[in-house]
Short mmCIF file of the C-alpha atoms (twelve columns), coordinates in Angstrom:
data_MODEL
# 
_entry.id   MODEL 
# 
loop_
_atom_site.group_PDB 
_atom_site.id 
_atom_site.type_symbol 
_atom_site.label_atom_id 
_atom_site.label_alt_id 
_atom_site.label_comp_id 
_atom_site.label_asym_id 
_atom_site.label_seq_id 
_atom_site.Cartn_x 
_atom_site.Cartn_y 
_atom_site.Cartn_z 
_atom_site.pdbx_PDB_model_num 
ATOM 1   C CA . MET A 1   -21.430 36.438 -46.188 1 
ATOM 2   C CA . ALA A 2   -18.590 34.633 -47.110 1 
ATOM 3   C CA . ILE A 3   -14.932 35.918 -46.830 1 
ATOM 4   C CA . PHE A 4   -14.105 34.703 -50.026 1 
ATOM 5   C CA . SER A 5   -16.059 35.091 -53.103 1 
ATOM 6   C CA . LYS A 6   -15.967 32.855 -56.158 1 
ATOM 7   C CA . LYS A 7   -14.220 35.523 -57.877 1 
ATOM 8   C CA . ASP A 8   -11.396 35.326 -55.601 1 
ATOM 9   C CA . LYS A 9   -10.589 31.626 -56.248 1 
ATOM 10  C CA . VAL A 10  -7.090  31.218 -56.987 1 
ATOM 11  C CA . ALA A 11  -6.207  29.374 -60.380 1 
ATOM 12  C CA . LEU A 12  -4.755  25.843 -59.917 1 
ATOM 13  C CA . ASP A 13  -1.548  26.967 -61.544 1 
ATOM 14  C CA . LEU A 14  -0.916  29.538 -58.930 1 
ATOM 15  C CA . GLN A 15  -1.727  27.551 -55.782 1 
ATOM 16  C CA . ALA A 16  1.131   26.485 -53.340 1 
ATOM 17  C CA . ILE A 17  2.089   22.764 -54.330 1 
ATOM 18  C CA . SER A 18  2.149   20.587 -51.152 1 
ATOM 19  C CA . THR A 19  3.405   17.430 -52.849 1 
ATOM 20  C CA . LEU A 20  5.676   17.402 -55.974 1 
ATOM 21  C CA . ILE A 21  6.983   14.523 -57.777 1 
ATOM 22  C CA . SER A 22  10.109  15.848 -59.477 1 
ATOM 23  C CA . GLU A 23  11.362  14.964 -63.029 1 
ATOM 24  C CA . GLY A 24  13.261  11.948 -63.072 1 
ATOM 25  C CA . SER A 25  11.471  10.617 -59.819 1 
ATOM 26  C CA . VAL A 26  9.714   7.490  -60.187 1 
ATOM 27  C CA . LEU A 27  6.863   6.454  -57.820 1 
ATOM 28  C CA . GLU A 28  5.993   2.895  -57.748 1 
ATOM 29  C CA . GLY A 29  2.404   2.642  -55.695 1 
ATOM 30  C CA . ASN A 30  -0.513  4.849  -55.122 1 
ATOM 31  C CA . LEU A 31  -0.084  8.589  -54.266 1 
ATOM 32  C CA . LYS A 32  -2.603  10.291 -51.779 1 
ATOM 33  C CA . ALA A 33  -2.191  13.879 -51.174 1 
ATOM 34  C CA . PRO A 34  -4.229  16.282 -49.084 1 
ATOM 35  C CA . ALA A 35  -4.096  19.711 -50.944 1 
ATOM 36  C CA . PHE A 36  -2.505  20.585 -54.267 1 
ATOM 37  C CA . ALA A 37  0.050   18.309 -56.116 1 
ATOM 38  C CA . ARG A 38  2.459   18.448 -59.000 1 
ATOM 39  C CA . ILE A 39  3.889   15.521 -60.902 1 
ATOM 40  C CA . ASP A 40  6.865   15.964 -63.340 1 
ATOM 41  C CA . GLY A 41  8.030   12.320 -62.734 1 
ATOM 42  C CA . LEU A 42  6.504   8.945  -63.362 1 
ATOM 43  C CA . VAL A 43  3.781   7.553  -61.082 1 
ATOM 44  C CA . ASN A 44  2.928   3.775  -61.413 1 
ATOM 45  C CA . GLY A 45  -0.196  3.628  -59.644 1 
ATOM 46  C CA . ASP A 46  -3.496  5.476  -58.752 1 
ATOM 47  C CA . VAL A 47  -3.314  9.346  -57.705 1 
ATOM 48  C CA . MET A 48  -5.789  10.878 -55.280 1 
ATOM 49  C CA . VAL A 49  -5.346  14.540 -54.605 1 
ATOM 50  C CA . ASP A 50  -7.981  16.265 -52.426 1 
ATOM 51  C CA . GLU A 51  -7.717  19.473 -54.136 1 
ATOM 52  C CA . GLY A 52  -5.958  19.900 -57.689 1 
ATOM 53  C CA . LEU A 53  -3.151  18.277 -59.683 1 
ATOM 54  C CA . ILE A 54  -0.728  19.593 -62.121 1 
ATOM 55  C CA . LEU A 55  0.769   16.836 -64.481 1 
ATOM 56  C CA . GLY A 56  3.755   18.648 -65.923 1 
ATOM 57  C CA . GLU A 57  5.122   18.096 -69.603 1 
ATOM 58  C CA . LYS A 58  7.690   15.565 -68.287 1 
ATOM 59  C CA . GLY A 59  5.024   14.095 -65.943 1 
ATOM 60  C CA . GLU A 60  3.337   10.715 -66.615 1 
ATOM 61  C CA . VAL A 61  0.794   8.696  -64.565 1 
ATOM 62  C CA . LYS A 62  0.070   4.916  -65.195 1 
ATOM 63  C CA . GLY A 63  -2.866  4.601  -63.295 1 
ATOM 64  C CA . ASN A 64  -6.269  6.132  -62.440 1 
ATOM 65  C CA . ILE A 65  -6.412  10.029 -61.117 1 
ATOM 66  C CA . SER A 66  -9.063  11.307 -58.862 1 
ATOM 67  C CA . THR A 67  -9.065  15.005 -57.707 1 
ATOM 68  C CA . LYS A 68  -11.287 18.224 -57.896 1 
ATOM 69  C CA . GLU A 69  -9.332  19.945 -60.714 1 
ATOM 70  C CA . ILE A 70  -6.520  18.754 -63.017 1 
ATOM 71  C CA . PHE A 71  -4.283  20.333 -65.914 1 
ATOM 72  C CA . VAL A 72  -2.655  17.803 -67.906 1 
ATOM 73  C CA . TYR A 73  0.440   18.786 -69.899 1 
ATOM 74  C CA . GLY A 74  2.065   15.507 -69.851 1 
ATOM 75  C CA . THR A 75  0.600   11.860 -70.329 1 
ATOM 76  C CA . VAL A 76  -2.016  9.713  -68.325 1 
ATOM 77  C CA . ARG A 77  -2.846  6.086  -69.329 1 
ATOM 78  C CA . GLY A 78  -5.750  5.630  -67.047 1 
ATOM 79  C CA . ASP A 79  -9.237  6.812  -65.923 1 
ATOM 80  C CA . ILE A 80  -9.853  10.286 -64.469 1 
ATOM 81  C CA . ASN A 81  -12.401 11.269 -62.274 1 
ATOM 82  C CA . THR A 82  -12.837 15.149 -61.768 1 
ATOM 83  C CA . SER A 83  -14.899 18.291 -61.489 1 
ATOM 84  C CA . SER A 84  -12.586 20.369 -63.813 1 
ATOM 85  C CA . LEU A 85  -10.131 19.073 -66.579 1 
ATOM 86  C CA . GLU A 86  -7.883  21.091 -69.093 1 
ATOM 87  C CA . ILE A 87  -5.802  19.105 -71.364 1 
ATOM 88  C CA . LYS A 88  -2.991  21.444 -72.750 1 
ATOM 89  C CA . ALA A 89  -1.462  21.447 -76.022 1 
ATOM 90  C CA . THR A 90  1.356   18.893 -74.843 1 
ATOM 91  C CA . GLY A 91  -1.285  16.664 -72.947 1 
ATOM 92  C CA . ARG A 92  -2.025  13.044 -73.839 1 
ATOM 93  C CA . ILE A 93  -4.765  11.017 -72.415 1 
ATOM 94  C CA . THR A 94  -5.731  7.344  -72.943 1 
ATOM 95  C CA . GLY A 95  -8.592  6.490  -70.751 1 
ATOM 96  C CA . ASP A 96  -11.964 7.152  -69.519 1 
ATOM 97  C CA . ILE A 97  -12.844 10.599 -68.224 1 
ATOM 98  C CA . LYS A 98  -15.720 11.672 -65.797 1 
ATOM 99  C CA . THR A 99  -15.895 15.420 -65.257 1 
ATOM 100 C CA . GLN A 100 -18.444 18.530 -65.231 1 
ATOM 101 C CA . ASN A 101 -16.097 20.704 -67.072 1 
ATOM 102 C CA . LEU A 102 -13.441 20.238 -69.885 1 
ATOM 103 C CA . ALA A 103 -11.219 22.290 -71.766 1 
ATOM 104 C CA . VAL A 104 -8.831  20.880 -74.553 1 
ATOM 105 C CA . GLU A 105 -6.063  23.218 -76.053 1 
ATOM 106 C CA . ASN A 106 -5.365  22.852 -79.995 1 
ATOM 107 C CA . GLY A 107 -2.962  20.061 -80.011 1 
ATOM 108 C CA . GLY A 108 -4.139  18.271 -76.786 1 
ATOM 109 C CA . VAL A 109 -4.890  14.387 -77.439 1 
ATOM 110 C CA . TYR A 110 -7.509  12.396 -75.598 1 
ATOM 111 C CA . ASN A 111 -8.558  8.702  -76.458 1 
ATOM 112 C CA . GLY A 112 -11.361 7.104  -74.516 1 
ATOM 113 C CA . ASN A 113 -14.948 7.605  -73.271 1 
ATOM 114 C CA . LEU A 114 -16.158 10.836 -71.840 1 
ATOM 115 C CA . THR A 115 -18.960 11.275 -69.529 1 
ATOM 116 C CA . MET A 116 -20.010 14.673 -68.262 1 
ATOM 117 C CA . GLN A 117 -22.862 15.859 -65.815 1 
ATOM 118 C CA . GLN A 118 -24.254 19.223 -64.610 1 
ATOM 119 C CA . VAL A 119 -23.342 20.027 -61.009 1 
ATOM 120 C CA . GLU A 120 -27.029 19.876 -60.090 1 
ATOM 121 C CA . VAL A 121 -27.511 16.547 -61.580 1 
ATOM 122 C CA . GLN A 122 -24.256 15.200 -59.792 1 
ATOM 123 C CA . LYS A 123 -25.372 16.662 -56.334 1 
ATOM 124 C CA . GLN A 124 -28.855 14.919 -56.852 1 
ATOM 125 C CA . LEU A 125 -27.184 11.507 -57.440 1 
ATOM 126 C CA . GLN A 126 -25.248 11.960 -54.265 1 
ATOM 127 C CA . ALA A 127 -28.056 12.842 -51.949 1 
# 
């Protein structure tokens, strides 16, 4: 029996952030983070975060994003590859999305192609 059940999973927005790009900061180049990250500044490059990413309202990514789960309050100009994506009311995405789960709040904007796969199908493709 596992120590933690699926019900005990802590929501991304309540996780301890290990990497923070603060408002007013500009990162020129790719960002790779091992756990949870939050971007409130500008990243000109690809973003790869192992666990989860929060893109704050003032946050902007001009590049591709790859992570397990992501909340988008800010702006993305690039493709996103994730298991779970939430576009919040202030979120703006221009680019292609590959995900298993998608939620868009009223007011959120997305322009691009969307590809969704069920978990079982994706596991079969990886085998």
